[in-house]
Amino acid sequence: MLQAIDYLGFRNIVHRDIKPSNILYMSLDNGGYRFQLANFGLCNSMAYAETYVGRPAFMAPEVLENRGTPETSKVDVWSLFVTLAYAVDIGGYRGKELCTTEQMINAVLEAADHPAFEKIEEMAIKDPVRRASAAQMLDKLFNGEERTSPPPRS
């Protein structure tokens, strides 16, 4: 999924609707799984992605708080983190009451503090400037071998 977000982000596209129902998977012969991102109906160029779309529980803070700034692929990174927290029900995530923007954001920040998410907690940093990009997470988790965007120049 990080590869898909990296691929889109490098092309200045934001998916804007990453959630469990938009992730397809299939079993592989080796016992692993292949995941694919689906439903590109809300995709937009980063330059024009400023509207409130998608399912609120999976939206990044900058979208929920309607800051009116163009979205980057880091909104998709946040949404992927939320999807993971939801899928594994980390800390009882699915059972939490998520009615307000504050409750939604705080539930994600609490999940990021869970020891099981130690390696990916940078995906759930509230400030999008400090939040990890998909490429940064691919570098961290896979030594950059899974990147679809070019590595940074040294």
Short mmCIF file of N, CA and C in Angstrom, two decimals:
data_model
loop_
_atom_site.label_atom_id
_atom_site.label_comp_id
_atom_site.label_asym_id
_atom_site.label_seq_id
_atom_site.Cartn_x
_atom_site.Cartn_y
_atom_site.Cartn_z
N MET A 1 0.83 -1.18 0.00
CA MET A 1 0.00 0.00 0.00
C MET A 1 0.87 1.25 0.00
N LEU A 2 1.99 1.19 0.73
CA LEU A 2 2.91 2.32 0.70
C LEU A 2 3.44 2.56 -0.71
N GLN A 3 3.68 1.49 -1.45
CA GLN A 3 4.13 1.64 -2.84
C GLN A 3 3.08 2.38 -3.67
N ALA A 4 1.83 2.04 -3.50
CA ALA A 4 0.77 2.69 -4.26
C ALA A 4 0.70 4.18 -3.92
N ILE A 5 0.80 4.50 -2.63
CA ILE A 5 0.76 5.90 -2.21
C ILE A 5 1.99 6.64 -2.73
N ASP A 6 3.15 6.00 -2.68
CA ASP A 6 4.37 6.60 -3.20
C ASP A 6 4.23 6.86 -4.70
N TYR A 7 3.71 5.88 -5.42
CA TYR A 7 3.52 6.00 -6.87
C TYR A 7 2.62 7.19 -7.20
N LEU A 8 1.48 7.26 -6.52
CA LEU A 8 0.55 8.36 -6.76
C LEU A 8 1.16 9.70 -6.36
N GLY A 9 1.78 9.73 -5.18
CA GLY A 9 2.36 10.96 -4.68
C GLY A 9 3.44 11.52 -5.59
N PHE A 10 4.27 10.66 -6.14
CA PHE A 10 5.32 11.10 -7.06
C PHE A 10 4.71 11.74 -8.31
N ARG A 11 3.50 11.34 -8.63
CA ARG A 11 2.80 11.88 -9.79
C ARG A 11 1.83 13.00 -9.39
N ASN A 12 1.98 13.49 -8.15
CA ASN A 12 1.17 14.59 -7.62
C ASN A 12 -0.33 14.27 -7.59
N ILE A 13 -0.64 13.04 -7.24
CA ILE A 13 -2.03 12.60 -7.13
C ILE A 13 -2.28 12.13 -5.70
N VAL A 14 -3.44 12.49 -5.19
CA VAL A 14 -3.86 12.07 -3.86
C VAL A 14 -5.09 11.16 -4.03
N HIS A 15 -5.07 10.00 -3.38
CA HIS A 15 -6.20 9.06 -3.47
C HIS A 15 -7.41 9.60 -2.73
N ARG A 16 -7.23 10.03 -1.50
CA ARG A 16 -8.22 10.70 -0.65
C ARG A 16 -9.33 9.81 -0.10
N ASP A 17 -9.23 8.50 -0.30
CA ASP A 17 -10.28 7.63 0.24
C ASP A 17 -9.73 6.26 0.61
N ILE A 18 -8.56 6.25 1.25
CA ILE A 18 -7.99 4.97 1.68
C ILE A 18 -8.71 4.52 2.94
N LYS A 19 -9.27 3.33 2.85
CA LYS A 19 -10.01 2.72 3.96
C LYS A 19 -10.09 1.23 3.65
N PRO A 20 -10.48 0.41 4.62
CA PRO A 20 -10.47 -1.05 4.41
C PRO A 20 -11.19 -1.51 3.15
N SER A 21 -12.34 -0.93 2.86
CA SER A 21 -13.11 -1.41 1.70
C SER A 21 -12.48 -1.04 0.36
N ASN A 22 -11.47 -0.19 0.37
CA ASN A 22 -10.78 0.18 -0.87
C ASN A 22 -9.42 -0.49 -1.01
N ILE A 23 -9.20 -1.52 -0.22
CA ILE A 23 -7.97 -2.30 -0.33
C ILE A 23 -8.36 -3.74 -0.66
N LEU A 24 -7.89 -4.20 -1.80
CA LEU A 24 -8.16 -5.57 -2.24
C LEU A 24 -6.94 -6.42 -1.93
N TYR A 25 -7.16 -7.70 -1.68
CA TYR A 25 -6.01 -8.58 -1.45
C TYR A 25 -6.30 -9.96 -2.00
N MET A 26 -5.21 -10.65 -2.31
CA MET A 26 -5.34 -12.04 -2.75
C MET A 26 -4.20 -12.84 -2.17
N SER A 27 -4.46 -14.10 -1.92
CA SER A 27 -3.44 -15.01 -1.39
C SER A 27 -2.47 -15.40 -2.50
N LEU A 28 -1.21 -15.50 -2.14
CA LEU A 28 -0.18 -15.95 -3.08
C LEU A 28 0.19 -17.39 -2.77
N ASP A 29 0.77 -18.07 -3.73
CA ASP A 29 1.17 -19.48 -3.55
C ASP A 29 2.20 -19.66 -2.44
N ASN A 30 3.00 -18.62 -2.18
CA ASN A 30 4.04 -18.73 -1.16
C ASN A 30 3.52 -18.47 0.25
N GLY A 31 2.21 -18.30 0.39
CA GLY A 31 1.62 -18.06 1.70
C GLY A 31 1.47 -16.58 2.03
N GLY A 32 2.02 -15.72 1.21
CA GLY A 32 1.90 -14.28 1.41
C GLY A 32 0.63 -13.74 0.78
N TYR A 33 0.56 -12.42 0.73
CA TYR A 33 -0.61 -11.75 0.16
C TYR A 33 -0.15 -10.62 -0.75
N ARG A 34 -0.96 -10.31 -1.73
CA ARG A 34 -0.75 -9.14 -2.58
C ARG A 34 -1.91 -8.19 -2.31
N PHE A 35 -1.58 -6.94 -2.02
CA PHE A 35 -2.58 -5.92 -1.74
C PHE A 35 -2.63 -4.94 -2.90
N GLN A 36 -3.82 -4.47 -3.21
CA GLN A 36 -3.99 -3.48 -4.27
C GLN A 36 -4.97 -2.41 -3.81
N LEU A 37 -4.64 -1.18 -4.16
CA LEU A 37 -5.50 -0.05 -3.85
C LEU A 37 -6.58 0.05 -4.92
N ALA A 38 -7.81 0.27 -4.50
CA ALA A 38 -8.94 0.33 -5.43
C ALA A 38 -9.72 1.64 -5.25
N ASN A 39 -10.71 1.84 -6.09
CA ASN A 39 -11.64 2.96 -6.03
C ASN A 39 -10.92 4.31 -6.11
N PHE A 40 -10.63 4.71 -7.30
CA PHE A 40 -9.93 5.97 -7.52
C PHE A 40 -10.89 7.12 -7.84
N GLY A 41 -12.16 6.96 -7.49
CA GLY A 41 -13.18 7.95 -7.81
C GLY A 41 -12.98 9.31 -7.16
N LEU A 42 -12.30 9.37 -6.03
CA LEU A 42 -12.08 10.65 -5.35
C LEU A 42 -10.67 11.19 -5.55
N CYS A 43 -9.87 10.50 -6.35
CA CYS A 43 -8.50 10.96 -6.63
C CYS A 43 -8.53 12.35 -7.24
N ASN A 44 -7.45 13.09 -6.97
CA ASN A 44 -7.33 14.40 -7.57
C ASN A 44 -5.86 14.79 -7.59
N SER A 45 -5.56 15.75 -8.42
CA SER A 45 -4.22 16.33 -8.42
C SER A 45 -4.03 17.05 -7.09
N MET A 46 -2.82 17.01 -6.54
CA MET A 46 -2.57 17.68 -5.27
C MET A 46 -2.92 19.16 -5.34
N ALA A 47 -2.75 19.77 -6.50
CA ALA A 47 -3.02 21.20 -6.67
C ALA A 47 -4.50 21.53 -6.48
N TYR A 48 -5.38 20.55 -6.72
CA TYR A 48 -6.82 20.80 -6.65
C TYR A 48 -7.51 20.04 -5.53
N ALA A 49 -6.78 19.29 -4.76
CA ALA A 49 -7.37 18.47 -3.70
C ALA A 49 -7.50 19.30 -2.43
N GLU A 50 -8.60 20.02 -2.32
CA GLU A 50 -8.83 20.88 -1.15
C GLU A 50 -10.21 20.66 -0.53
N THR A 51 -11.00 19.78 -1.10
CA THR A 51 -12.37 19.61 -0.62
C THR A 51 -12.46 18.46 0.37
N TYR A 52 -13.52 18.48 1.13
CA TYR A 52 -13.78 17.50 2.18
C TYR A 52 -14.48 16.30 1.55
N VAL A 53 -13.70 15.25 1.24
CA VAL A 53 -14.28 14.04 0.65
C VAL A 53 -13.73 12.81 1.36
N GLY A 54 -14.47 11.70 1.29
CA GLY A 54 -14.02 10.47 1.92
C GLY A 54 -14.79 10.19 3.19
N ARG A 55 -14.37 9.17 3.89
CA ARG A 55 -15.02 8.78 5.15
C ARG A 55 -14.28 9.46 6.31
N PRO A 56 -14.95 10.30 7.09
CA PRO A 56 -14.29 11.10 8.12
C PRO A 56 -13.38 10.32 9.07
N ALA A 57 -13.78 9.13 9.49
CA ALA A 57 -12.96 8.37 10.45
C ALA A 57 -11.58 8.04 9.91
N PHE A 58 -11.40 8.09 8.59
CA PHE A 58 -10.11 7.75 7.98
C PHE A 58 -9.38 8.98 7.45
N MET A 59 -9.94 10.16 7.63
CA MET A 59 -9.35 11.39 7.10
C MET A 59 -8.24 11.92 7.99
N ALA A 60 -7.27 12.54 7.35
CA ALA A 60 -6.17 13.19 8.07
C ALA A 60 -6.67 14.45 8.76
N PRO A 61 -5.99 14.86 9.84
CA PRO A 61 -6.42 16.05 10.58
C PRO A 61 -6.58 17.30 9.73
N GLU A 62 -5.65 17.50 8.79
CA GLU A 62 -5.72 18.72 7.97
C GLU A 62 -6.96 18.74 7.08
N VAL A 63 -7.51 17.57 6.77
CA VAL A 63 -8.75 17.49 6.00
C VAL A 63 -9.94 17.65 6.95
N LEU A 64 -9.92 16.93 8.07
CA LEU A 64 -11.00 17.02 9.05
C LEU A 64 -11.19 18.45 9.56
N GLU A 65 -10.09 19.13 9.77
CA GLU A 65 -10.15 20.49 10.31
C GLU A 65 -10.40 21.51 9.21
N ASN A 66 -10.58 21.04 7.98
CA ASN A 66 -10.93 21.88 6.84
C ASN A 66 -10.05 23.12 6.74
N ARG A 67 -8.76 22.89 6.70
CA ARG A 67 -7.80 24.00 6.66
C ARG A 67 -7.77 24.71 5.31
N GLY A 68 -8.35 24.09 4.29
CA GLY A 68 -8.42 24.74 2.99
C GLY A 68 -7.09 24.80 2.26
N THR A 69 -6.15 24.01 2.69
CA THR A 69 -4.85 23.97 2.02
C THR A 69 -4.82 22.75 1.11
N PRO A 70 -4.07 22.83 0.02
CA PRO A 70 -3.98 21.66 -0.86
C PRO A 70 -3.45 20.45 -0.10
N GLU A 71 -4.04 19.31 -0.38
CA GLU A 71 -3.64 18.07 0.28
C GLU A 71 -2.44 17.46 -0.42
N THR A 72 -1.62 16.77 0.35
CA THR A 72 -0.49 16.03 -0.21
C THR A 72 -0.75 14.54 -0.01
N SER A 73 0.13 13.72 -0.52
CA SER A 73 -0.04 12.28 -0.34
C SER A 73 0.10 11.87 1.12
N LYS A 74 0.50 12.79 1.98
CA LYS A 74 0.59 12.47 3.40
C LYS A 74 -0.80 12.27 4.03
N VAL A 75 -1.85 12.79 3.39
CA VAL A 75 -3.20 12.48 3.88
C VAL A 75 -3.48 11.00 3.67
N ASP A 76 -2.95 10.44 2.59
CA ASP A 76 -3.12 9.01 2.31
C ASP A 76 -2.31 8.15 3.28
N VAL A 77 -1.15 8.65 3.69
CA VAL A 77 -0.32 7.94 4.66
C VAL A 77 -1.08 7.85 5.99
N TRP A 78 -1.66 8.96 6.42
CA TRP A 78 -2.48 8.97 7.65
C TRP A 78 -3.62 7.96 7.52
N SER A 79 -4.32 8.00 6.40
CA SER A 79 -5.46 7.10 6.19
C SER A 79 -5.04 5.63 6.20
N LEU A 80 -3.87 5.35 5.66
CA LEU A 80 -3.38 3.97 5.69
C LEU A 80 -3.10 3.54 7.13
N PHE A 81 -2.52 4.43 7.93
CA PHE A 81 -2.29 4.11 9.35
C PHE A 81 -3.62 3.82 10.03
N VAL A 82 -4.62 4.66 9.80
CA VAL A 82 -5.94 4.45 10.42
C VAL A 82 -6.52 3.11 9.97
N THR A 83 -6.35 2.78 8.70
CA THR A 83 -6.83 1.51 8.17
C THR A 83 -6.17 0.34 8.90
N LEU A 84 -4.88 0.45 9.15
CA LEU A 84 -4.17 -0.61 9.88
C LEU A 84 -4.67 -0.71 11.32
N ALA A 85 -4.85 0.44 11.98
CA ALA A 85 -5.35 0.44 13.36
C ALA A 85 -6.74 -0.20 13.41
N TYR A 86 -7.55 0.11 12.43
CA TYR A 86 -8.90 -0.46 12.35
C TYR A 86 -8.85 -1.96 12.08
N ALA A 87 -8.01 -2.36 11.13
CA ALA A 87 -7.95 -3.77 10.72
C ALA A 87 -7.51 -4.69 11.85
N VAL A 88 -6.52 -4.25 12.62
CA VAL A 88 -6.03 -5.11 13.71
C VAL A 88 -6.68 -4.75 15.05
N ASP A 89 -7.58 -3.76 15.03
CA ASP A 89 -8.31 -3.33 16.23
C ASP A 89 -7.35 -3.03 17.38
N ILE A 90 -6.29 -2.30 17.07
CA ILE A 90 -5.26 -1.99 18.05
C ILE A 90 -5.86 -1.17 19.20
N GLY A 91 -5.68 -1.64 20.40
CA GLY A 91 -6.19 -0.94 21.57
C GLY A 91 -7.70 -0.76 21.56
N GLY A 92 -8.41 -1.67 20.92
CA GLY A 92 -9.87 -1.56 20.84
C GLY A 92 -10.34 -0.44 19.93
N TYR A 93 -9.53 -0.13 18.91
CA TYR A 93 -9.81 1.01 18.02
C TYR A 93 -11.23 0.99 17.46
N ARG A 94 -11.69 -0.16 16.99
CA ARG A 94 -13.02 -0.23 16.36
C ARG A 94 -14.15 0.09 17.31
N GLY A 95 -13.94 -0.13 18.59
CA GLY A 95 -15.00 0.11 19.56
C GLY A 95 -15.05 1.53 20.10
N LYS A 96 -14.14 2.38 19.67
CA LYS A 96 -14.09 3.75 20.19
C LYS A 96 -15.18 4.61 19.58
N GLU A 97 -15.68 5.52 20.40
CA GLU A 97 -16.68 6.47 19.90
C GLU A 97 -15.96 7.57 19.13
N LEU A 98 -16.27 7.68 17.86
CA LEU A 98 -15.58 8.64 17.00
C LEU A 98 -16.61 9.57 16.36
N CYS A 99 -17.17 10.45 17.17
CA CYS A 99 -18.21 11.35 16.67
C CYS A 99 -17.68 12.73 16.31
N THR A 100 -16.65 13.17 17.00
CA THR A 100 -16.11 14.50 16.75
C THR A 100 -14.73 14.41 16.11
N THR A 101 -14.32 15.51 15.52
CA THR A 101 -12.98 15.58 14.92
C THR A 101 -11.92 15.27 15.97
N GLU A 102 -12.08 15.85 17.15
CA GLU A 102 -11.11 15.62 18.23
C GLU A 102 -11.04 14.14 18.61
N GLN A 103 -12.18 13.47 18.71
CA GLN A 103 -12.19 12.04 19.05
C GLN A 103 -11.50 11.21 17.97
N MET A 104 -11.73 11.55 16.72
CA MET A 104 -11.12 10.80 15.62
C MET A 104 -9.60 10.94 15.64
N ILE A 105 -9.14 12.17 15.79
CA ILE A 105 -7.69 12.42 15.80
C ILE A 105 -7.05 11.78 17.02
N ASN A 106 -7.66 11.95 18.19
CA ASN A 106 -7.09 11.38 19.41
C ASN A 106 -7.02 9.86 19.38
N ALA A 107 -8.02 9.22 18.78
CA ALA A 107 -8.00 7.75 18.68
C ALA A 107 -6.80 7.29 17.85
N VAL A 108 -6.49 8.02 16.80
CA VAL A 108 -5.33 7.66 15.96
C VAL A 108 -4.04 7.91 16.72
N LEU A 109 -3.95 9.03 17.42
CA LEU A 109 -2.73 9.33 18.18
C LEU A 109 -2.51 8.30 19.29
N GLU A 110 -3.59 7.83 19.91
CA GLU A 110 -3.47 6.77 20.92
C GLU A 110 -2.99 5.47 20.29
N ALA A 111 -3.51 5.14 19.12
CA ALA A 111 -3.08 3.92 18.42
C ALA A 111 -1.59 4.01 18.07
N ALA A 112 -1.14 5.21 17.70
CA ALA A 112 0.27 5.39 17.34
C ALA A 112 1.19 5.15 18.52
N ASP A 113 0.68 5.32 19.73
CA ASP A 113 1.49 5.09 20.94
C ASP A 113 1.56 3.61 21.32
N HIS A 114 0.77 2.77 20.67
CA HIS A 114 0.76 1.34 21.00
C HIS A 114 2.09 0.71 20.57
N PRO A 115 2.69 -0.13 21.42
CA PRO A 115 3.98 -0.75 21.09
C PRO A 115 3.99 -1.50 19.75
N ALA A 116 2.87 -2.07 19.37
CA ALA A 116 2.82 -2.82 18.10
C ALA A 116 3.02 -1.92 16.89
N PHE A 117 2.78 -0.63 17.06
CA PHE A 117 2.89 0.31 15.94
C PHE A 117 4.14 1.18 16.03
N GLU A 118 5.08 0.78 16.85
CA GLU A 118 6.30 1.56 17.07
C GLU A 118 7.02 1.90 15.76
N LYS A 119 7.09 0.94 14.84
CA LYS A 119 7.84 1.16 13.60
C LYS A 119 7.11 2.04 12.60
N ILE A 120 5.82 2.24 12.80
CA ILE A 120 5.07 3.04 11.82
C ILE A 120 4.40 4.27 12.44
N GLU A 121 4.76 4.61 13.66
CA GLU A 121 4.09 5.72 14.35
C GLU A 121 4.24 7.05 13.62
N GLU A 122 5.30 7.21 12.81
CA GLU A 122 5.49 8.47 12.07
C GLU A 122 4.40 8.69 11.02
N MET A 123 3.66 7.66 10.71
CA MET A 123 2.56 7.79 9.76
C MET A 123 1.38 8.53 10.38
N ALA A 124 1.37 8.62 11.71
CA ALA A 124 0.23 9.21 12.43
C ALA A 124 0.61 10.48 13.17
N ILE A 125 1.56 11.22 12.67
CA ILE A 125 1.90 12.51 13.26
C ILE A 125 0.88 13.53 12.76
N LYS A 126 0.30 14.27 13.68
CA LYS A 126 -0.79 15.19 13.33
C LYS A 126 -0.34 16.26 12.33
N ASP A 127 0.84 16.80 12.51
CA ASP A 127 1.35 17.85 11.62
C ASP A 127 1.81 17.21 10.31
N PRO A 128 1.17 17.55 9.19
CA PRO A 128 1.56 16.91 7.92
C PRO A 128 2.99 17.21 7.48
N VAL A 129 3.54 18.31 7.93
CA VAL A 129 4.93 18.63 7.57
C VAL A 129 5.87 17.63 8.22
N ARG A 130 5.56 17.21 9.44
CA ARG A 130 6.41 16.27 10.17
C ARG A 130 6.04 14.81 9.92
N ARG A 131 4.84 14.56 9.42
CA ARG A 131 4.38 13.20 9.14
C ARG A 131 5.25 12.57 8.05
N ALA A 132 5.52 11.29 8.19
CA ALA A 132 6.33 10.58 7.19
C ALA A 132 5.57 10.47 5.88
N SER A 133 6.32 10.52 4.80
CA SER A 133 5.74 10.26 3.48
C SER A 133 5.79 8.75 3.24
N ALA A 134 5.11 8.31 2.20
CA ALA A 134 5.16 6.89 1.84
C ALA A 134 6.59 6.49 1.49
N ALA A 135 7.30 7.36 0.77
CA ALA A 135 8.69 7.06 0.40
C ALA A 135 9.57 6.93 1.63
N GLN A 136 9.38 7.80 2.61
CA GLN A 136 10.17 7.72 3.85
C GLN A 136 9.89 6.42 4.59
N MET A 137 8.64 6.00 4.60
CA MET A 137 8.30 4.74 5.26
C MET A 137 8.88 3.55 4.51
N LEU A 138 8.88 3.60 3.19
CA LEU A 138 9.49 2.53 2.40
C LEU A 138 10.98 2.47 2.64
N ASP A 139 11.61 3.64 2.77
CA ASP A 139 13.04 3.68 3.09
C ASP A 139 13.30 3.05 4.45
N LYS A 140 12.48 3.41 5.42
CA LYS A 140 12.67 2.92 6.79
C LYS A 140 12.40 1.42 6.91
N LEU A 141 11.31 0.97 6.33
CA LEU A 141 10.89 -0.42 6.52
C LEU A 141 11.53 -1.40 5.55
N PHE A 142 11.88 -0.93 4.36
CA PHE A 142 12.38 -1.84 3.32
C PHE A 142 13.68 -1.35 2.69
N ASN A 143 14.39 -0.47 3.39
CA ASN A 143 15.65 0.09 2.89
C ASN A 143 15.50 0.70 1.50
N GLY A 144 14.34 1.23 1.21
CA GLY A 144 14.10 1.90 -0.06
C GLY A 144 13.91 0.98 -1.25
N GLU A 145 14.00 -0.31 -1.04
CA GLU A 145 13.91 -1.26 -2.16
C GLU A 145 12.54 -1.29 -2.80
N GLU A 146 11.53 -0.88 -2.10
CA GLU A 146 10.17 -0.95 -2.63
C GLU A 146 9.67 0.39 -3.16
N ARG A 147 10.51 1.41 -3.15
CA ARG A 147 10.10 2.73 -3.62
C ARG A 147 9.74 2.71 -5.10
N THR A 148 8.77 3.52 -5.46
CA THR A 148 8.47 3.73 -6.88
C THR A 148 8.95 5.12 -7.31
N SER A 149 9.19 6.00 -6.34
CA SER A 149 9.73 7.33 -6.64
C SER A 149 11.25 7.28 -6.53
N PRO A 150 11.94 8.21 -7.19
CA PRO A 150 13.40 8.19 -7.09
C PRO A 150 13.86 8.54 -5.68
N PRO A 151 14.99 7.99 -5.24
CA PRO A 151 15.51 8.32 -3.91
C PRO A 151 15.98 9.77 -3.88
N PRO A 152 16.02 10.36 -2.68
CA PRO A 152 16.50 11.75 -2.59
C PRO A 152 17.96 11.85 -3.00
N ARG A 153 18.30 12.99 -3.55
CA ARG A 153 19.71 13.21 -3.92
C ARG A 153 20.53 13.46 -2.68
N SER A 154 21.75 12.94 -2.68
CA SER A 154 22.59 13.15 -1.50
C SER A 154 23.56 14.28 -1.69
#
